[in-house]
Coordinates of C-alpha atoms in Angstrom, one line a residue:
M17 CA 25.8 18.0 -9.9
S18 CA 22.3 19.5 -9.4
D19 CA 21.8 23.2 -8.8
P20 CA 21.1 23.1 -5.0
L21 CA 24.4 21.2 -4.4
R22 CA 26.3 23.7 -6.6
T23 CA 24.9 26.5 -4.4
L24 CA 25.9 24.5 -1.2
A25 CA 29.5 24.1 -2.6
G26 CA 30.0 27.9 -2.3
L27 CA 29.0 27.9 1.4
V28 CA 31.0 25.0 2.9
D29 CA 34.6 23.8 2.8
D30 CA 34.1 20.2 4.0
A31 CA 30.9 18.5 3.2
W32 CA 30.0 15.3 1.4
L33 CA 27.0 13.9 -0.4
V34 CA 26.3 10.6 1.2
G35 CA 23.9 7.7 1.3
G36 CA 21.3 6.8 -1.3
A37 CA 21.8 9.9 -3.4
V38 CA 25.4 8.8 -4.2
R39 CA 24.3 5.3 -4.9
D40 CA 21.6 6.5 -7.2
R41 CA 24.0 8.9 -9.0
V42 CA 26.4 6.0 -9.7
L43 CA 23.4 3.8 -10.9
G44 CA 22.1 6.6 -13.2
R45 CA 18.9 7.0 -11.2
D46 CA 17.3 10.4 -10.8
T47 CA 16.8 11.8 -7.3
A48 CA 15.9 15.1 -5.7
D49 CA 16.4 14.0 -2.1
F50 CA 20.0 14.5 -0.9
D51 CA 21.8 13.7 2.4
V52 CA 24.9 15.8 3.1
A53 CA 27.4 15.2 5.9
V54 CA 28.9 18.5 7.1
A55 CA 32.1 18.9 9.1
G56 CA 31.1 22.2 10.7
R57 CA 28.1 23.9 12.3
V58 CA 25.0 22.5 10.6
P59 CA 22.3 25.1 11.8
E60 CA 24.2 28.1 10.4
T61 CA 25.0 26.2 7.2
A62 CA 21.4 25.2 6.7
K63 CA 20.1 28.7 7.2
A64 CA 22.6 30.2 4.8
F65 CA 21.9 27.5 2.3
G66 CA 18.2 28.0 2.5
R67 CA 18.5 31.7 1.8
S68 CA 20.9 31.3 -1.1
A69 CA 19.2 28.3 -2.8
G70 CA 15.6 29.6 -2.6
G71 CA 14.4 27.2 0.1
F72 CA 13.4 27.2 3.7
A73 CA 15.3 25.5 6.5
F74 CA 14.1 23.8 9.7
E75 CA 15.5 21.4 12.3
L76 CA 14.8 17.7 12.0
S77 CA 13.4 16.6 15.4
E78 CA 14.0 12.9 14.6
T79 CA 17.6 13.3 13.7
F80 CA 20.1 14.7 16.3
G81 CA 21.7 17.8 14.9
G82 CA 20.1 17.4 11.5
W83 CA 18.5 20.2 9.4
R84 CA 16.4 20.0 6.2
V85 CA 16.3 22.6 3.5
V86 CA 13.4 22.3 1.1
A87 CA 13.0 24.2 -2.2
H88 CA 10.1 26.7 -2.1
N89 CA 8.6 24.9 -5.1
R90 CA 9.2 21.5 -3.4
T91 CA 11.3 20.2 -6.3
W92 CA 14.2 19.1 -4.1
Q93 CA 15.2 18.7 -0.4
V94 CA 18.6 18.5 1.2
D95 CA 19.2 17.0 4.7
L96 CA 22.3 18.4 6.3
L97 CA 23.7 16.1 9.0
P98 CA 26.7 16.6 11.3
L99 CA 29.6 14.3 10.5
D100 CA 29.3 11.1 12.5
G101 CA 32.9 10.9 13.8
N102 CA 36.0 12.9 13.2
T103 CA 36.4 12.0 9.5
I104 CA 34.2 11.2 6.6
E105 CA 35.7 7.6 6.6
E106 CA 34.6 7.2 10.2
D107 CA 31.1 8.5 9.3
L108 CA 30.8 6.0 6.5
S109 CA 31.9 3.1 8.8
H110 CA 28.7 3.6 10.8
R111 CA 26.4 3.0 7.8
D112 CA 24.6 -0.2 7.0
L113 CA 25.6 -1.3 3.5
T114 CA 28.7 -0.7 1.4
V115 CA 26.6 0.7 -1.4
N116 CA 25.3 3.4 1.0
A117 CA 28.8 4.0 2.4
I118 CA 30.1 6.0 -0.5
A119 CA 30.7 9.8 -0.3
A120 CA 31.0 12.4 -3.0
P121 CA 32.8 15.6 -1.8
I122 CA 30.6 18.7 -2.4
G123 CA 32.3 21.0 -4.9
R124 CA 35.0 18.4 -5.9
E125 CA 35.2 15.4 -8.1
G126 CA 35.7 11.8 -7.2
Y127 CA 34.4 9.5 -4.4
V128 CA 35.4 8.4 -0.9
D129 CA 34.8 4.7 -0.9
P130 CA 36.6 2.9 1.9
F131 CA 34.5 -0.2 1.9
G132 CA 34.3 -1.1 -1.8
G133 CA 30.8 0.1 -2.4
L134 CA 31.5 1.1 -6.0
E135 CA 32.5 -2.4 -6.8
D136 CA 29.4 -3.8 -5.1
L137 CA 27.3 -1.5 -7.2
R138 CA 29.0 -2.8 -10.3
R139 CA 28.3 -6.3 -9.1
R140 CA 24.8 -5.4 -8.1
R141 CA 25.4 -6.8 -4.6
L142 CA 24.3 -5.8 -1.1
R143 CA 26.9 -6.3 1.6
S144 CA 27.1 -5.0 5.2
V145 CA 29.8 -2.5 6.1
R146 CA 30.4 -4.2 9.5
D147 CA 29.3 -7.2 11.4
D148 CA 27.3 -5.3 13.9
A149 CA 25.5 -3.1 11.3
F150 CA 22.1 -4.8 11.9
Q151 CA 22.5 -5.0 15.6
R152 CA 23.1 -1.2 15.8
D153 CA 19.7 -0.7 14.1
P154 CA 17.4 -3.8 13.5
L155 CA 15.3 -1.8 11.0
R156 CA 18.3 -2.2 8.6
T157 CA 17.1 -5.8 8.2
M158 CA 13.9 -4.5 6.5
R159 CA 15.8 -1.9 4.6
L160 CA 18.0 -4.7 3.2
A161 CA 14.9 -6.5 1.8
R162 CA 13.5 -3.2 0.5
L163 CA 16.7 -2.2 -1.3
A164 CA 17.1 -5.7 -2.7
C165 CA 13.6 -5.5 -4.4
E166 CA 13.8 -1.9 -5.3
L167 CA 17.3 -2.2 -7.0
G168 CA 17.1 -5.8 -8.1
F169 CA 20.3 -6.6 -6.2
D170 CA 21.5 -9.9 -4.7
V171 CA 22.4 -10.1 -1.0
E172 CA 25.8 -11.4 0.0
E173 CA 25.4 -14.6 2.1
R174 CA 27.2 -13.3 5.2
T175 CA 25.1 -10.2 5.1
R176 CA 22.0 -12.3 4.8
A177 CA 23.0 -14.3 7.9
L178 CA 23.8 -11.1 9.9
A179 CA 20.4 -9.7 9.0
R180 CA 18.6 -12.9 9.9
A181 CA 20.1 -12.9 13.3
S182 CA 18.9 -9.4 14.0
A183 CA 15.3 -9.8 12.6
P184 CA 13.7 -10.8 15.9
R185 CA 14.7 -7.4 17.3
L186 CA 12.4 -5.6 14.8
T187 CA 9.8 -5.8 17.5
E188 CA 11.8 -3.2 19.4
V189 CA 11.7 -0.7 16.5
A190 CA 9.2 2.1 16.4
P191 CA 6.2 0.8 14.3
E192 CA 6.1 4.0 12.3
R193 CA 9.6 3.3 11.0
V194 CA 8.7 -0.3 10.2
F195 CA 5.6 0.8 8.3
I196 CA 7.7 3.2 6.1
E197 CA 9.9 0.4 5.0
L198 CA 7.0 -2.1 4.6
K199 CA 5.2 0.4 2.3
R200 CA 8.2 0.7 0.1
V201 CA 8.4 -3.0 -0.3
I202 CA 4.7 -3.4 -1.1
V203 CA 4.7 -0.7 -3.8
A204 CA 8.0 -1.9 -5.4
D205 CA 7.9 -3.5 -8.8
R206 CA 9.6 -6.6 -7.4
V207 CA 7.3 -6.8 -4.3
L208 CA 7.1 -10.6 -4.5
E209 CA 10.9 -10.9 -4.4
G210 CA 10.9 -8.4 -1.4
L211 CA 8.4 -10.4 0.5
E212 CA 10.2 -13.7 -0.2
L213 CA 13.4 -12.2 1.1
M214 CA 11.6 -10.8 4.2
D215 CA 10.3 -14.2 4.8
R216 CA 13.7 -15.9 4.5
L217 CA 15.3 -13.3 6.8
G218 CA 12.6 -13.7 9.5
V219 CA 11.2 -10.2 9.0
I220 CA 7.6 -11.4 8.3
A221 CA 7.7 -13.5 11.5
A222 CA 8.7 -10.4 13.4
V223 CA 6.5 -7.6 11.9
L224 CA 3.6 -9.5 10.2
P225 CA 3.2 -12.7 12.2
E226 CA -0.4 -13.0 11.1
L227 CA 0.8 -13.3 7.5
G228 CA 3.3 -15.9 8.4
A229 CA 0.6 -17.9 10.1
L230 CA -1.1 -18.5 6.8
R231 CA 1.6 -20.9 5.7
G232 CA 0.5 -24.5 5.7
V233 CA -3.2 -23.7 6.1
E234 CA -4.8 -26.0 3.6
Q235 CA -7.9 -25.1 1.8
S236 CA -10.8 -26.8 0.0
R237 CA -10.6 -28.7 -3.2
F238 CA -11.4 -25.5 -5.1
H239 CA -8.0 -24.1 -4.2
H240 CA -4.6 -25.4 -5.4
L241 CA -2.5 -23.5 -2.9
D242 CA -2.3 -23.1 0.9
V243 CA -3.5 -19.7 2.2
F244 CA 0.0 -18.2 2.3
E245 CA 0.9 -19.1 -1.3
H246 CA -2.7 -18.2 -2.4
T247 CA -2.2 -14.7 -0.8
L248 CA 0.9 -14.1 -2.8
A249 CA -0.8 -15.3 -5.9
V250 CA -3.7 -12.9 -5.3
L251 CA -1.1 -10.1 -4.8
T252 CA 0.5 -11.1 -8.1
E253 CA -2.9 -10.9 -9.9
T254 CA -3.8 -7.6 -8.3
I255 CA -0.5 -6.0 -9.5
A256 CA -1.2 -7.4 -13.0
L257 CA -4.7 -5.8 -13.1
E258 CA -3.3 -2.6 -11.7
R259 CA -0.7 -2.4 -14.4
E260 CA -3.1 -3.3 -17.2
P261 CA -6.5 -2.0 -16.3
G262 CA -7.8 -2.7 -19.8
R263 CA -7.8 -6.4 -19.1
L264 CA -10.8 -5.9 -16.9
A265 CA -12.2 -2.5 -17.8
G266 CA -11.9 -2.6 -21.5
A267 CA -12.9 0.8 -23.0
E268 CA -13.1 2.2 -19.4
A269 CA -9.4 1.5 -18.7
D270 CA -8.5 5.1 -18.5
A271 CA -11.2 5.8 -16.0
L272 CA -10.1 2.9 -13.9
G273 CA -6.4 3.9 -14.2
R274 CA -7.3 7.4 -13.0
L275 CA -9.2 6.1 -10.0
L276 CA -6.3 3.8 -9.0
A277 CA -3.9 6.7 -9.2
E278 CA -5.9 8.8 -6.8
P279 CA -4.0 9.6 -3.5
L280 CA -5.7 7.7 -0.6
A281 CA -3.7 7.8 2.6
N282 CA -0.2 7.3 4.0
D283 CA 1.3 8.5 0.7
L284 CA -0.3 5.6 -1.0
T285 CA -2.6 5.7 -4.1
R286 CA -5.7 3.6 -4.2
G287 CA -3.9 1.1 -6.5
Q288 CA -1.1 0.7 -3.9
A289 CA -3.6 0.4 -1.1
L290 CA -5.3 -2.4 -3.0
R291 CA -2.0 -4.3 -2.7
F292 CA -2.4 -4.2 1.1
G293 CA -6.0 -5.5 0.6
A294 CA -4.6 -8.4 -1.4
L295 CA -2.0 -9.1 1.3
L296 CA -4.5 -9.1 4.2
H297 CA -7.8 -10.2 2.6
D298 CA -7.5 -13.8 4.0
I299 CA -5.7 -12.9 7.2
A300 CA -8.4 -14.5 9.4
K301 CA -8.5 -17.9 7.7
P302 CA -6.3 -19.7 10.3
Q303 CA -8.7 -19.0 13.2
T304 CA -11.9 -19.6 11.1
R305 CA -10.8 -22.9 9.5
A306 CA -13.1 -25.8 10.1
V307 CA -13.9 -29.2 8.6
T308 CA -17.4 -30.4 8.1
P309 CA -18.4 -34.0 9.0
Q310 CA -18.3 -34.6 5.2
G311 CA -14.7 -33.5 5.1
R312 CA -15.2 -30.1 3.5
V313 CA -12.9 -27.4 4.6
T314 CA -14.6 -24.1 5.4
F315 CA -13.6 -20.6 6.6
M316 CA -17.0 -19.3 7.6
G317 CA -16.8 -15.6 8.7
H318 CA -13.2 -15.0 7.7
D319 CA -14.3 -11.9 5.8
V320 CA -15.8 -10.2 8.8
A321 CA -13.1 -11.4 11.2
G322 CA -10.5 -10.5 8.7
A323 CA -11.8 -6.9 8.5
T324 CA -11.2 -6.5 12.2
L325 CA -7.8 -8.2 12.1
S326 CA -6.5 -6.3 9.1
A327 CA -7.4 -3.0 10.8
D328 CA -5.7 -4.2 14.0
V329 CA -2.5 -5.1 12.0
L330 CA -2.4 -1.7 10.3
G331 CA -3.2 0.0 13.6
R332 CA -0.3 -1.8 15.2
L333 CA 1.9 -0.4 12.5
R334 CA 0.5 3.1 13.1
A335 CA -1.1 3.4 9.7
S336 CA -3.7 6.1 9.3
E337 CA -7.4 5.6 10.2
R338 CA -8.3 6.1 6.6
L339 CA -6.0 3.3 5.4
R340 CA -7.2 1.0 8.1
E341 CA -10.8 1.5 7.2
H342 CA -10.2 1.2 3.5
V343 CA -8.3 -2.1 3.8
A344 CA -10.8 -3.4 6.4
A345 CA -13.6 -2.7 3.9
L346 CA -11.8 -4.5 1.1
T347 CA -11.4 -7.5 3.4
R348 CA -15.0 -7.4 4.7
H349 CA -16.5 -7.3 1.1
H350 CA -14.1 -9.4 -0.9
L351 CA -16.5 -12.4 -1.1
R352 CA -19.6 -10.5 -2.1
L353 CA -19.2 -10.6 -5.9
G354 CA -18.5 -14.3 -5.8
F355 CA -21.8 -14.9 -4.0
L356 CA -23.6 -12.9 -6.7
V357 CA -22.3 -15.1 -9.5
H358 CA -24.8 -17.7 -8.5
E359 CA -27.7 -15.2 -9.0
M360 CA -26.8 -14.2 -12.6
P361 CA -28.3 -12.5 -14.4
L362 CA -28.7 -9.8 -11.7
T363 CA -31.6 -7.6 -11.2
R364 CA -31.0 -3.8 -11.1
R365 CA -31.9 -4.0 -7.4
S366 CA -29.2 -6.5 -6.8
V367 CA -26.7 -4.4 -8.6
Y368 CA -27.7 -1.4 -6.5
E369 CA -27.4 -3.4 -3.3
Y370 CA -23.9 -4.5 -4.2
L371 CA -22.7 -1.0 -5.1
D372 CA -24.3 0.6 -2.1
G373 CA -23.2 -2.0 0.3
T374 CA -19.5 -1.9 -0.8
S375 CA -19.3 1.9 -1.3
P376 CA -16.8 3.6 -1.3
V377 CA -14.6 0.6 -2.3
A378 CA -16.9 -0.9 -4.9
V379 CA -14.4 -0.5 -7.7
D380 CA -11.4 -1.6 -5.6
V381 CA -13.1 -4.6 -4.1
T382 CA -14.4 -5.8 -7.5
M383 CA -10.8 -5.8 -8.7
L384 CA -9.7 -7.7 -5.6
S385 CA -12.4 -10.3 -6.1
V386 CA -11.2 -10.9 -9.6
A387 CA -7.6 -11.3 -8.5
D388 CA -8.8 -13.7 -5.8
R389 CA -10.8 -15.7 -8.3
L390 CA -7.8 -15.8 -10.8
A391 CA -5.6 -17.1 -8.0
T392 CA -8.0 -20.0 -7.2
R393 CA -7.2 -22.8 -9.6
G394 CA -8.7 -25.9 -8.0
D395 CA -11.7 -28.0 -9.2
D396 CA -13.9 -26.4 -11.9
S397 CA -11.8 -23.3 -11.9
E398 CA -12.0 -22.4 -15.6
R399 CA -15.8 -22.2 -15.7
A400 CA -15.9 -20.4 -12.3
I401 CA -13.3 -17.8 -13.5
A402 CA -15.2 -17.2 -16.8
R403 CA -18.5 -16.6 -15.0
H404 CA -16.8 -14.4 -12.3
L405 CA -15.1 -12.3 -15.0
E406 CA -18.3 -11.8 -16.9
L407 CA -20.1 -10.4 -13.8
A408 CA -17.0 -8.4 -12.7
R409 CA -16.8 -6.6 -16.0
Q410 CA -20.4 -5.6 -15.7
M411 CA -20.2 -4.6 -12.1
L412 CA -16.9 -2.6 -12.6
S413 CA -18.6 -0.6 -15.3
E414 CA -21.5 0.1 -13.0
A415 CA -19.1 1.0 -10.1
L416 CA -17.2 3.4 -12.2
A417 CA -20.4 5.1 -13.3
W418 CA -21.5 5.2 -9.6
V419 CA -18.2 7.0 -8.7
A420 CA -18.5 9.5 -11.5
N421 CA -22.2 10.2 -10.9
P422 CA -23.6 8.8 -7.6
P423 CA -27.3 8.0 -7.8
R424 CA -29.7 10.4 -6.1
P425 CA -33.3 10.2 -5.0
P426 CA -35.7 11.7 -7.6
I427 CA -37.0 14.2 -5.1
R428 CA -35.4 16.4 -2.4
G429 CA -36.0 15.6 1.3
D430 CA -37.8 18.9 2.1
E431 CA -40.0 18.4 -1.0
L432 CA -40.9 14.9 0.1
A433 CA -41.6 15.9 3.7
E434 CA -43.9 18.7 2.5
A435 CA -45.8 16.5 0.0
L436 CA -46.4 13.8 2.7
G437 CA -47.1 16.3 5.5
I438 CA -44.4 14.9 7.8
R439 CA -41.5 16.5 9.6
P440 CA -38.0 16.2 8.3
G441 CA -36.1 13.5 10.3
P442 CA -35.1 9.8 10.3
L443 CA -38.3 8.7 8.6
V444 CA -37.6 11.0 5.6
G445 CA -34.0 9.8 5.5
G446 CA -35.2 6.2 5.3
L447 CA -37.7 7.0 2.6
L448 CA -35.0 8.8 0.5
A449 CA -32.7 5.8 0.8
E450 CA -35.4 3.5 -0.6
L451 CA -36.3 6.0 -3.3
R452 CA -32.7 6.3 -4.4
A453 CA -32.6 2.5 -4.7
A454 CA -35.9 2.4 -6.5
S455 CA -34.8 5.1 -8.9
F456 CA -31.5 3.3 -9.7
S457 CA -33.5 0.1 -10.3
G458 CA -36.0 1.8 -12.7
E459 CA -38.9 1.2 -10.3
V460 CA -39.8 4.9 -10.0
E461 CA -39.4 7.8 -12.3
G462 CA -39.7 11.4 -11.3
P463 CA -41.0 13.2 -8.2
E464 CA -44.7 12.1 -8.5
E465 CA -44.0 8.4 -8.6
A466 CA -41.5 8.9 -5.8
I467 CA -44.1 10.5 -3.6
E468 CA -46.6 7.8 -4.4
R469 CA -44.0 5.1 -3.5
A470 CA -43.2 6.9 -0.3
R471 CA -47.0 7.0 0.7
R472 CA -47.3 3.3 0.1
L473 CA -44.2 2.6 2.2
I474 CA -45.7 4.6 5.1
D475 CA -49.0 2.8 4.8
Q476 CA -47.2 -0.6 4.9
T477 CA -45.2 0.3 8.0
G478 CA -48.1 2.0 9.7
R479 CA -46.2 5.2 10.4

């Protein structure tokens, strides 16, 4: 038993470790997040525990009667919850799955297991405690899919049916709670299995109907999958690139790995946020699909429309503004590199325009474009993939260098204004932007050439 629980054992007579911490202990999985059911006064116990264990205690506003104690060094946290009923067995009867309805007495050996959860853990099976488990809280339907993909467990058939019947009521659940579960599915190692189970249970139809609407939307001859299956294939390729950055970045794999590991928003790294980009990048294809008189299928403007729609979807789920903007930018720009393939070899100005136009997601969206290309296996795919990868590797190296050392104009704004005899303002800002591009492209070197270029620009515009 971990140190904080040993400390707690000296403060309470009747308390039980419950929920995921017990499940993880039996499975041999490490955890520093504990739920404890207490038969007694929780506030007094939490305050005494905090003082004794070297932590601070506070009431949980979202849990009636619950308190949290967090270590001063943030290495563990314990949620103390009042017993839900008169006995621990009654408390456990209110839980969702048998594997979560096991209790371990604090300070004593053994388990309380009235519903066969230990045997279900041995059999790697998820089974509901009672028939109304999902009706009591429809979010448990999502949690079922999340646990199945996190643990690699099968779902008992009756439990599957009970969850499916409750899935439509997910629209009644607070979006913030839905998003927490969705995030955990998306970042799981078995995310594809989780999404497949969510689909079979009716969860996608309830919480991500825009994703479900991609099923059956046929594409052009350059695609071999409908939009739904293509989206899952793009997600698969994205995860593969995330796990093996050297496939794309070569010697710069470490730099790419560090960037993908950077925290972004909503407790997601950039790499994890890229998975959301893969999931939503083609979200607007159903409403933009058209067929030309020659019979060609098109999706004109699905990138721009998709940027708005992806932000709306994440907004509905109460994701942060930063995540919404990030995923919207990935969606808006995911076609740009593919268009540039037809202009190879690129000029330095074209490279600059791509990096500047896609900043700050240039690295991320370059990876997404590769995943998108790899998942497109229709006519002429091998040649198209080879050319796309050639350009993507070049552009990724440029993008990583841009992130590490963003280009700057060869002269400061105040120096330029003084040399030209003009006031600082929008005109100077526009000139600096052009000089930054010209410097990156090798068209000007040093302050003197920059001033001369700026004078010519002013003469050309008549300002």
